[in-house]
Tab-separated table of C-alpha atoms in Angstrom:
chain	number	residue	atom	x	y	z
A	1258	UNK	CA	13.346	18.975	-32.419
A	1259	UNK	CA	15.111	19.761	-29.349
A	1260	UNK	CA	18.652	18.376	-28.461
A	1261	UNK	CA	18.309	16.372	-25.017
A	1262	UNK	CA	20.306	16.813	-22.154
A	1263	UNK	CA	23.544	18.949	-21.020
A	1264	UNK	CA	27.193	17.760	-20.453
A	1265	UNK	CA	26.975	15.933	-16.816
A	1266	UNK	CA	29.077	12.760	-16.257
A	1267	UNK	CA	31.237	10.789	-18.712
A	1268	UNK	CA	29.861	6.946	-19.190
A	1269	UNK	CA	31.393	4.205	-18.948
A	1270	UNK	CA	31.668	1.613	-21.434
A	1271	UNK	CA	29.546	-0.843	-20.224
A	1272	UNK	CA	25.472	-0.974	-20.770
A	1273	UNK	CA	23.093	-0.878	-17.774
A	1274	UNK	CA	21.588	-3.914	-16.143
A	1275	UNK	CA	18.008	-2.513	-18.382
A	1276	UNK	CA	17.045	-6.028	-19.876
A	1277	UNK	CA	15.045	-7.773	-17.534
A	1278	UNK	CA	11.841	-9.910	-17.735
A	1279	UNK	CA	8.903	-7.739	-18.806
A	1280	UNK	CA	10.523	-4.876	-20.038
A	1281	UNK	CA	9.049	-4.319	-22.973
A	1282	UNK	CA	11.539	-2.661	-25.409
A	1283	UNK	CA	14.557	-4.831	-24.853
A	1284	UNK	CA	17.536	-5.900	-27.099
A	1285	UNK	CA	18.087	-9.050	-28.093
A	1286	UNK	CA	21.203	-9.649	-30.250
A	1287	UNK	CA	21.704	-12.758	-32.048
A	1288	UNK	CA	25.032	-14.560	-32.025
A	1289	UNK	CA	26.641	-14.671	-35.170
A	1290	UNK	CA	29.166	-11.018	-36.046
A	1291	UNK	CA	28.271	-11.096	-39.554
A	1292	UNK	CA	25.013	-10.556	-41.394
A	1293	UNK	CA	23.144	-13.388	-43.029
A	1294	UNK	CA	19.928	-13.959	-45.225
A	1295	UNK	CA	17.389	-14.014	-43.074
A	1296	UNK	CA	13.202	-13.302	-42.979
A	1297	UNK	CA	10.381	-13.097	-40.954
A	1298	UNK	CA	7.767	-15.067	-41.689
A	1299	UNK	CA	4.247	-16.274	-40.101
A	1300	UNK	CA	0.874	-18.509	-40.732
A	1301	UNK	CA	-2.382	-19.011	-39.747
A	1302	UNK	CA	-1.025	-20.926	-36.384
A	1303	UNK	CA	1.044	-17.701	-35.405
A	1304	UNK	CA	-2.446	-15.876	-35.419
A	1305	UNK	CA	-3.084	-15.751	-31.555
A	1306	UNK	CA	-6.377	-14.834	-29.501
A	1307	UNK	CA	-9.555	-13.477	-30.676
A	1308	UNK	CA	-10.658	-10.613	-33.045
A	1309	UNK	CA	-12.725	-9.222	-31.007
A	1310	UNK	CA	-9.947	-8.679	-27.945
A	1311	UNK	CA	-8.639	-5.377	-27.362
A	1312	UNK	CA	-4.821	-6.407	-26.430
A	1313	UNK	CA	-2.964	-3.662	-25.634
A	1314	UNK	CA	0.346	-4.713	-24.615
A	1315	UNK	CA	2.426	-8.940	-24.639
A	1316	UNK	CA	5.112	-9.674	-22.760
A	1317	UNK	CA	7.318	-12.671	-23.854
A	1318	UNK	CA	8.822	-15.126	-20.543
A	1319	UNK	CA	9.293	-18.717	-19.367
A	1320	UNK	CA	5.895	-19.064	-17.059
A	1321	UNK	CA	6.511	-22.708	-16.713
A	1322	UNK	CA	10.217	-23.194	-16.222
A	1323	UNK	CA	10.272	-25.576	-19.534
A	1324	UNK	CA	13.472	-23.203	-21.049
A	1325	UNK	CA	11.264	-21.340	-23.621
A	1326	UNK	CA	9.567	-18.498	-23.864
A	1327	UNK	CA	5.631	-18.416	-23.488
A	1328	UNK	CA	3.499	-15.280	-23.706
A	1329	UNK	CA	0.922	-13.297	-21.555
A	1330	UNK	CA	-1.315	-11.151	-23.567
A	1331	UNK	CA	-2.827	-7.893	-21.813
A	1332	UNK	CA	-6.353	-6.975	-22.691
A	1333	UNK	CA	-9.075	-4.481	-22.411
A	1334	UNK	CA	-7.549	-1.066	-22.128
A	1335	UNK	CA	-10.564	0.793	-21.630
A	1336	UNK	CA	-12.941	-1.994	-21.368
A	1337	UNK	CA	-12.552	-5.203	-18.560
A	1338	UNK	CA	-11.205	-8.384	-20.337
A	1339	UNK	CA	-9.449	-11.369	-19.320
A	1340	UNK	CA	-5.916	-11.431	-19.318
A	1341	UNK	CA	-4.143	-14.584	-21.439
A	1342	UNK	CA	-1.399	-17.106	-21.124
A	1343	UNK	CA	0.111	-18.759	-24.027
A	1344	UNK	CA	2.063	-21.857	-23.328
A	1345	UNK	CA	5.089	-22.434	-26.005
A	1346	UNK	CA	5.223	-25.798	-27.199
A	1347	UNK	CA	9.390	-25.323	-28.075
A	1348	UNK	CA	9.102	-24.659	-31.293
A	1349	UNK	CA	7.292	-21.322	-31.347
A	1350	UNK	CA	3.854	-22.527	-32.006
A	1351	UNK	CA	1.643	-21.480	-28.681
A	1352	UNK	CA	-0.531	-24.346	-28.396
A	1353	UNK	CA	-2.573	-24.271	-25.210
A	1354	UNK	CA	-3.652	-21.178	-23.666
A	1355	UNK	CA	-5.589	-20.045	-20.202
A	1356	UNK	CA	-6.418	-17.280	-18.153
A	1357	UNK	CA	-4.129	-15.887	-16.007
A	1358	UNK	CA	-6.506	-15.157	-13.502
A	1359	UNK	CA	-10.458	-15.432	-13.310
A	1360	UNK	CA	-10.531	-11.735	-12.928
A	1361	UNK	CA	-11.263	-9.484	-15.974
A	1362	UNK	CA	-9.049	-5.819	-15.785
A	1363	UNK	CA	-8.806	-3.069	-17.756
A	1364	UNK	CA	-5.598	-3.896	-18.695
A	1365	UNK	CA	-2.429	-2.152	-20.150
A	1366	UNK	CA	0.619	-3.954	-19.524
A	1367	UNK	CA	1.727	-7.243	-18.070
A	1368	UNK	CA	5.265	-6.911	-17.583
A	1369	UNK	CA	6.528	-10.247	-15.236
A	1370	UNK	CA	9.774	-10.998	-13.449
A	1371	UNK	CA	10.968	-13.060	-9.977
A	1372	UNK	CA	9.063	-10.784	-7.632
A	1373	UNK	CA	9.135	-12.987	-4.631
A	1374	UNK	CA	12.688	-14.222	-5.071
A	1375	UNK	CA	11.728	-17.635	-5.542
A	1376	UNK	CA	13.390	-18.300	-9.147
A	1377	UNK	CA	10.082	-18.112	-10.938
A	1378	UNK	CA	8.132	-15.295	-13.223
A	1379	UNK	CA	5.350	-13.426	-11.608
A	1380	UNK	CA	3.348	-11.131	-13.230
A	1381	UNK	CA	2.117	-7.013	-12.398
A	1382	UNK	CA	-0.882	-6.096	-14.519
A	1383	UNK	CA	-1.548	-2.406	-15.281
A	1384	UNK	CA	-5.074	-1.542	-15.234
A	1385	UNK	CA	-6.560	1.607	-15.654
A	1386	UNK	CA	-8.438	3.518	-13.412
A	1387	UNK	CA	-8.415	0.281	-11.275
A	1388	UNK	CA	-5.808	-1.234	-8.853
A	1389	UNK	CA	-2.234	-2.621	-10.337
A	1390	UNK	CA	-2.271	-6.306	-9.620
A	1391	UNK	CA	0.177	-8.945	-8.765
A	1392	UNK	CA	0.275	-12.433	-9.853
A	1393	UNK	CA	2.368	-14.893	-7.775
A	1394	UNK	CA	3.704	-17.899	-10.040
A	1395	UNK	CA	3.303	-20.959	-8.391
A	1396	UNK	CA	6.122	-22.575	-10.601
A	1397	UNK	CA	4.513	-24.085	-13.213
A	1398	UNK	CA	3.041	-21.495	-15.167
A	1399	UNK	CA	-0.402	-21.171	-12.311
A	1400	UNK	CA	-1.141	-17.611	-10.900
A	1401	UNK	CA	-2.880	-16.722	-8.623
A	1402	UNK	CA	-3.692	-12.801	-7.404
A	1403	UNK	CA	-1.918	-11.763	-4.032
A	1404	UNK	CA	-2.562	-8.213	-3.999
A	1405	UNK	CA	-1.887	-5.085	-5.352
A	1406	UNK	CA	1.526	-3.102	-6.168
A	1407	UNK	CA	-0.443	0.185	-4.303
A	1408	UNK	CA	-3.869	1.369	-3.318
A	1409	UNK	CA	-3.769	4.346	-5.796
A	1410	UNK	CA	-6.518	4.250	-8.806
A	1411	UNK	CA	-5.861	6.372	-11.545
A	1412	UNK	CA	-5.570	6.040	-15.338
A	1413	UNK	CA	-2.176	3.968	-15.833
A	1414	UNK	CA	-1.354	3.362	-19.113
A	1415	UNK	CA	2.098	1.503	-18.916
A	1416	UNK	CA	4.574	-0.306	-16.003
A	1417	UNK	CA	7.799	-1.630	-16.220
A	1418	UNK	CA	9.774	-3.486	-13.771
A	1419	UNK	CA	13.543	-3.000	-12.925
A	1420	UNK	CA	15.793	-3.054	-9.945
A	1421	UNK	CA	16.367	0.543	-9.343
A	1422	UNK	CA	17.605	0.197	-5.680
A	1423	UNK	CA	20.215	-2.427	-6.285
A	1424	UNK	CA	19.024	-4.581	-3.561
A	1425	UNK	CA	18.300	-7.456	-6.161
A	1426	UNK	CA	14.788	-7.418	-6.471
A	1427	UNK	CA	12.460	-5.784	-9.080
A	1428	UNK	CA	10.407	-2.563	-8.554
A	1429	UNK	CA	7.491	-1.194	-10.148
A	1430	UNK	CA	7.477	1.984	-11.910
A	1431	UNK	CA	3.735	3.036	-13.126
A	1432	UNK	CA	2.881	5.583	-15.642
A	1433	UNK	CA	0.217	7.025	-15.606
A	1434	UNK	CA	-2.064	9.769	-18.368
A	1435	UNK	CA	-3.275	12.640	-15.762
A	1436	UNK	CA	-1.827	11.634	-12.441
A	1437	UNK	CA	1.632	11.182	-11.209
A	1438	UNK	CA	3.541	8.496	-11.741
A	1439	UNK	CA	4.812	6.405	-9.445
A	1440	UNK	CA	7.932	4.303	-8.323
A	1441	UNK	CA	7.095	1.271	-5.866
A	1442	UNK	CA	10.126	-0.415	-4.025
A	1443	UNK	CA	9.815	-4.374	-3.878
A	1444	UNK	CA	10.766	-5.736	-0.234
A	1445	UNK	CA	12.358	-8.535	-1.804
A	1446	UNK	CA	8.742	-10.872	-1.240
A	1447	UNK	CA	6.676	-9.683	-3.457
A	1448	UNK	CA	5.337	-6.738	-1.470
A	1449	UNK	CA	5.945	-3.173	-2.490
A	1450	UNK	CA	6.059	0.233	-0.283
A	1451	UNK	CA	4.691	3.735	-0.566
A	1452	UNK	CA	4.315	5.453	-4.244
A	1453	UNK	CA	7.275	7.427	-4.719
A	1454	UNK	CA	6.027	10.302	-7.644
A	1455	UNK	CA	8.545	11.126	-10.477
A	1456	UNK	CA	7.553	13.034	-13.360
A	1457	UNK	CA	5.410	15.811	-13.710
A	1458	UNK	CA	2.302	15.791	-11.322
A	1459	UNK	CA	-0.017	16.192	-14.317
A	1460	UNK	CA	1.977	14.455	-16.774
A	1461	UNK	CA	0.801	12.358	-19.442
A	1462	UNK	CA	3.257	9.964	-19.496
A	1463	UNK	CA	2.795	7.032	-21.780
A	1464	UNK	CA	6.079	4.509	-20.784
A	1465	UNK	CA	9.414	4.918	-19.115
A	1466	UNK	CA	12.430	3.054	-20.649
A	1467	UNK	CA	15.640	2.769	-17.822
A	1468	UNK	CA	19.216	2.868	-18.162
A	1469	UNK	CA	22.664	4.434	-17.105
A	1470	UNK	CA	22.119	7.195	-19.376
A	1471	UNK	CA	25.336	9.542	-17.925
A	1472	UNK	CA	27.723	6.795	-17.112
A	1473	UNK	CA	27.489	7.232	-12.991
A	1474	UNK	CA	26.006	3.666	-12.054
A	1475	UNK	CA	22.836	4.266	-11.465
A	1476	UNK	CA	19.730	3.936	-13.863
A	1477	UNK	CA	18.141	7.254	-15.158
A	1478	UNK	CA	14.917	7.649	-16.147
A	1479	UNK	CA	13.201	8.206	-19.985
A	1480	UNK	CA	9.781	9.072	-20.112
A	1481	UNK	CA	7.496	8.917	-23.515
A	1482	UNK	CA	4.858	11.395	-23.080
A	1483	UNK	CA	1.895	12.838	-24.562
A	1484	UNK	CA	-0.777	15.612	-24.836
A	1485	UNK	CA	1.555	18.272	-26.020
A	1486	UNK	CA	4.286	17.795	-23.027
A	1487	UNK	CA	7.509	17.390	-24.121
A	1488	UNK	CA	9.692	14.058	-23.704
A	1489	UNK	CA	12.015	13.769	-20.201
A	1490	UNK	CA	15.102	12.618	-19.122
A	1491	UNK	CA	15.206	11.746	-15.668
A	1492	UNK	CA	18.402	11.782	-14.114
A	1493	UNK	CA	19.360	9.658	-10.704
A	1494	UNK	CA	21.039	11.360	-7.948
A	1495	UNK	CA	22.307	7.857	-6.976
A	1496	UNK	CA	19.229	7.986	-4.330
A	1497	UNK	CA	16.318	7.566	-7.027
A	1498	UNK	CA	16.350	11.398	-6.779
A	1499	UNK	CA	15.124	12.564	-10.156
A	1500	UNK	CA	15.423	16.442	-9.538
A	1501	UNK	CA	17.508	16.479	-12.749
A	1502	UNK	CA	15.003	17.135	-15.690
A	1503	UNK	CA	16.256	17.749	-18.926
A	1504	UNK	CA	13.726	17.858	-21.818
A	1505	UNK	CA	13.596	16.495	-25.477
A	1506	UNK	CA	11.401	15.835	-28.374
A	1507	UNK	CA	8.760	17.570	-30.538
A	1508	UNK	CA	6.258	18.361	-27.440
A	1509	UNK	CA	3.922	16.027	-29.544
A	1510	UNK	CA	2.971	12.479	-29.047
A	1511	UNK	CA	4.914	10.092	-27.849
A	1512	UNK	CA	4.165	6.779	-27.190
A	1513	UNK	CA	6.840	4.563	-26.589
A	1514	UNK	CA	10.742	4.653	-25.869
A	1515	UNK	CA	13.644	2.018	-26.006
A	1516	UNK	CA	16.842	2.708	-24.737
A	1517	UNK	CA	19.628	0.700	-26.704
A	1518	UNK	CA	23.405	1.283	-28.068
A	1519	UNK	CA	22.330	1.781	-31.653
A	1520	UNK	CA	25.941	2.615	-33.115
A	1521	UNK	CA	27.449	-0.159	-31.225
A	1522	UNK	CA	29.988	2.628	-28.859
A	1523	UNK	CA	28.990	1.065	-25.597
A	1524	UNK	CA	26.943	3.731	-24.808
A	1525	UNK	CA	23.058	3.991	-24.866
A	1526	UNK	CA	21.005	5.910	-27.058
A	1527	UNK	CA	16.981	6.733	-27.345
A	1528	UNK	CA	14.338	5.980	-29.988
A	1529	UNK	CA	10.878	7.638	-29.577
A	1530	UNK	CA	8.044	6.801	-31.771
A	1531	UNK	CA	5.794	9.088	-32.113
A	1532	UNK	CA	1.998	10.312	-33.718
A	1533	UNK	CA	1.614	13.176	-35.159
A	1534	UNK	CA	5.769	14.046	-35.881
A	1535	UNK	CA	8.306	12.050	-37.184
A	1536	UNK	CA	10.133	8.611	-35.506
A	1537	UNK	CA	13.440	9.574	-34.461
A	1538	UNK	CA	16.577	8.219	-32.658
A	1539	UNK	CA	19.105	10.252	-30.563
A	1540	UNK	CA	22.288	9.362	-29.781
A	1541	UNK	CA	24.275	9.320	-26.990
A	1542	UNK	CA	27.474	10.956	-26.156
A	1543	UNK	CA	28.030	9.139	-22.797
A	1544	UNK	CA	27.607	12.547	-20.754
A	1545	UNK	CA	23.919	12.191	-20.072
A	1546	UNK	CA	23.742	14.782	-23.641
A	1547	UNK	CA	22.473	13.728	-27.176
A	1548	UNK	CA	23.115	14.537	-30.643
A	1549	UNK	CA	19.870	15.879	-32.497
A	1550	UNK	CA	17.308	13.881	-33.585
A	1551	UNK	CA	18.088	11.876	-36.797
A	1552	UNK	CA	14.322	10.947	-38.289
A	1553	UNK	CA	13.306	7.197	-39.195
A	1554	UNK	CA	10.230	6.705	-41.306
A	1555	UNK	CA	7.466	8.694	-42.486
A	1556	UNK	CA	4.231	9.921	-40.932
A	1557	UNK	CA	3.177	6.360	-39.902
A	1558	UNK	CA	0.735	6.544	-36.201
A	1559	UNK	CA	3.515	4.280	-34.492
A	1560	UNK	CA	2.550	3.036	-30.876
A	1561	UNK	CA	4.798	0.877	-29.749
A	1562	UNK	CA	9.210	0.200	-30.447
A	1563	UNK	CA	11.719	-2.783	-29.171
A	1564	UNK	CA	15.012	-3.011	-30.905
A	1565	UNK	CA	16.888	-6.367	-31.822
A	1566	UNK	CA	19.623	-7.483	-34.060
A	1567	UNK	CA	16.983	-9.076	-36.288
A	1568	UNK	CA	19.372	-9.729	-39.357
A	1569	UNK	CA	22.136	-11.341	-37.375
A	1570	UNK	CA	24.848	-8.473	-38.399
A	1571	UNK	CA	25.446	-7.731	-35.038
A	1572	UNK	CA	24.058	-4.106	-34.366
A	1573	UNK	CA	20.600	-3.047	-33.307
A	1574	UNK	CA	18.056	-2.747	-35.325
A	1575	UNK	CA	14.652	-0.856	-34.661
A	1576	UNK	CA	10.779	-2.885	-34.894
A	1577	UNK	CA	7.907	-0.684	-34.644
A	1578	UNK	CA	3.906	-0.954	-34.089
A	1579	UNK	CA	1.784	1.184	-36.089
A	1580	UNK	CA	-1.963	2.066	-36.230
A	1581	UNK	CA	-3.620	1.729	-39.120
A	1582	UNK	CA	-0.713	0.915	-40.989
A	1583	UNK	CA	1.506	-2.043	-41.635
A	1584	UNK	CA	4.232	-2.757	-38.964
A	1585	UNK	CA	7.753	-2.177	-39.970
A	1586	UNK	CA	11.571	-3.514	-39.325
A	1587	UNK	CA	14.149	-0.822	-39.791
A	1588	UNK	CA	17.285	-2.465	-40.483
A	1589	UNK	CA	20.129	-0.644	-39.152
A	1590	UNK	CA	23.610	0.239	-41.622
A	1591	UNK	CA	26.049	0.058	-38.309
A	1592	UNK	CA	26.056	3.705	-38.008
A	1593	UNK	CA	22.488	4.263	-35.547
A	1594	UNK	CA	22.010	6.889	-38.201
A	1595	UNK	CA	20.936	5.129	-41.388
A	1596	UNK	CA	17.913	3.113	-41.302
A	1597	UNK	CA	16.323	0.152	-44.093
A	1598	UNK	CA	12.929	0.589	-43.993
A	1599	UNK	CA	10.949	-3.239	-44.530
A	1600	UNK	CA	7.102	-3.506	-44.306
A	1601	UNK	CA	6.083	-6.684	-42.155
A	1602	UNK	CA	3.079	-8.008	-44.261
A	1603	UNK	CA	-0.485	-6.569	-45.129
A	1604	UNK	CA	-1.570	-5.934	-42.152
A	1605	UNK	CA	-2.607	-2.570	-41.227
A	1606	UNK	CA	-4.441	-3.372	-37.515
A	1607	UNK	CA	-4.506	-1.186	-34.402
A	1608	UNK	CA	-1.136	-2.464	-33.126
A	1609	UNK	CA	-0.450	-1.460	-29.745
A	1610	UNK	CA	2.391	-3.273	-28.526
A	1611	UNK	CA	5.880	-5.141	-30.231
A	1612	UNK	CA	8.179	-7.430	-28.005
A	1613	UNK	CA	11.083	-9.852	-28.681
A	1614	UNK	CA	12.645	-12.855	-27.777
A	1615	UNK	CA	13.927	-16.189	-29.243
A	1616	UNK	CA	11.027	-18.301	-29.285
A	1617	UNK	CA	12.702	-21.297	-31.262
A	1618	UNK	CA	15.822	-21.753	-29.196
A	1619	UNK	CA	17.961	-21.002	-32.534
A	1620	UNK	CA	19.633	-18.057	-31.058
A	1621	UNK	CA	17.434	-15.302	-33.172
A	1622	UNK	CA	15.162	-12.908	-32.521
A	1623	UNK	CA	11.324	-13.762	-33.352
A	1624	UNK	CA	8.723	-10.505	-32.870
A	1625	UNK	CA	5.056	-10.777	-31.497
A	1626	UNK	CA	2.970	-7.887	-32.556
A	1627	UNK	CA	0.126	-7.133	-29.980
A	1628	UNK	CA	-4.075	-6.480	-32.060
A	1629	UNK	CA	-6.451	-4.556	-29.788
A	1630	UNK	CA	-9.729	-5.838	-32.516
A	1631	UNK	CA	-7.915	-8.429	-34.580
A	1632	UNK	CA	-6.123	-11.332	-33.446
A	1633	UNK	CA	-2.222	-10.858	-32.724
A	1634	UNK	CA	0.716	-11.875	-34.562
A	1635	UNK	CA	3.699	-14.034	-34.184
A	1636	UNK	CA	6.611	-13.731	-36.589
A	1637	UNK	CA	9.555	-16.215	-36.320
A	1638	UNK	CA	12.954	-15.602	-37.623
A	1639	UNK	CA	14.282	-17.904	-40.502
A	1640	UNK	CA	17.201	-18.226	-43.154
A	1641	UNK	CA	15.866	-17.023	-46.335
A	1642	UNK	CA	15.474	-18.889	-48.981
């Protein structure tokens, strides 16, 4: 594997403003400095949706302003389904359900946040080869379908939103497998302007994780991508000028990235999961450089990564989806370098997505695993026993 990056700017030792609503790989530490005896566990009421959905991506956020977190479920990839909302009944159990919208979409990701500024959590929904949507909340949890982020069709496969502008509202950055993808500035209202391209033209660019990767203020860009191309590092001018390209990975098959301070330095570092080469996190030297890759697991098809402090010891540790085989914790020794493996369960679906938050209010970390043909999974963090 490649070492990413060259020497640019030192960082500073704060982390960049990268966890926001819908964001798919996000940290989530849990209070307490000191680990403690803790499991995940699940039951038949944590089994969510229908077997015969193919949900491709979840996204965990307070739709109804009741303080805890519901979920919106993404289906159909390939194939037009209707997207789902889960309402959280405060204890973790999701106990009444609807559609977000009457519309079915070939859907990828659902990623929400405030886009109109009005204090509630609206929704974008990544289709593809049909329009990206947005969903207006009205502020109890009721969407309804004001648009679209662009006119562009193509074959998206992943969006995320974050403020890359600074001006306080969240953008829109697409990716898309075959065409370019594409950054789309909010005008504070829930309207967004002209595609701006980043990436390769062709690219095949799978998801884009953000953060201040070479300490200068401004977000940077990592991009997970597939069909032989190699991973990127997008660096920001400080005028969401990404001219600054610097290339990592196996060239493989990438298909998802978290950025997150793994050795607890203040500085961010990069796990890629991969098919067809090894898991692997790099580490940051604050510079906008990495070490090499240090390998995590074995030869697992993994789609989808978040990272959380999931044992309550106060660093990050890694959660990944897997195809075809059982989804997996990797419980981190402090260092970012050494890695626990733990299997979650006997499951062995097509799991395309993983995302975190505390969905008990007890200040831990519960995991939602997303099924595309089997029903999805809920696991809630508990002392052990």
């Amino acid at each position: 594997m490649s070492r990413p990056g060259t020497p640019h700017r030192r960082l500073s030792p704060f982390l960049s403003r990268a966890l926001l609503l819908g964001l798919a790989p996000f940290i989530m530490v849990a209070p307490p400095s000191v680990a403690q005896d803790r499991g995940l566990t699940t039951n038949a009421m944590l089994a969510i949706g229908s077997e015969a959905e193919l949900t491709s991506s979840l996204t965990f956020v307070d739709v109804d302003g009741d303080g805890d977190r519901d979920v919106i479920f993404g289906n159909g990839r390939h194939w037009a389904e209707q997207n789902e909302v889960f309402l959280n009944n405060g204890s973790g159990l999701f106990t009444v359900a609807y559609a977000l919208g009457p519309e079915k979409s070939t859907t990828y990701a659902v990623p929400a946040g405030d886009l109109d500024g009005d204090g509630d959590a609206d929704v974008v929904v990544a289709n593809d080869r049909a329009e990206n949507w947005v969903y207006l909340n009205d502020g109890s949890g009721q969407f309804e379908r004001v648009g679209s982020v662009g006119p562009e069709v193509e074959s998206t496969r992943g969006a995320l939103l974050h403020d890359l502008n600074g001006d306080g509202a969240l953008d829109v950055l697409v990716t898309n497998r075959g065409d370019p993808n594409g950054i789309y500035l909010n005008d504070g209202n829930g309207r967004f302007g002209s595609k701006q391209e980043f990436g390769e033209a062709s690219g095949a660019t799978i998801a884009v994780a953000v953060g201040d990767l070479d300490g200068d203020g401004d977000p940077d860009l990592v991009l997970a991508n597939r069909d032989g191309q190699a991973n990127q590092i997008l660096v920001n001018d400080g005028a969401l000028g990404f001219d600054d390209v610097r290339t990592f990975g196996t060239g493989s098959d990438t298909r998802s990235i978290a950025v997150a301070d793994v050795d607890s330095d203040g500085v961010l570092d990069i796990v890629a999961v991969n098919i067809g080469a090894s898991n692997a996190v790099y580490i940051g030297r604050g510079d906008g450089s990495f070490e090499d890759a240090v390998s995590f697991g074995g030869s697992e098809r993994s789609f989808s990564v978040a990272t959380a402090d999931v044992d309550g010891d106060g660093d990050a540790d890694i959660l990944v989806a897997n195809a075809g085989e059982r989804n997996a914790t990797y419980e981190n020794d402090g260092s970012g370098t050494g890695w626990e493996e733990h299997w979650l369960g006997d499951d062995d679906h097509s799991t395309y997505a993983v995302a975190v938050a505390d969905l008990t209010g007890d200040g831990f970390p519960d995991i939602g695993f997303a099924n595309s043909g089997a029903r999805n999974r809920i696991l809630i963090n508990v002392p052990s026993r």
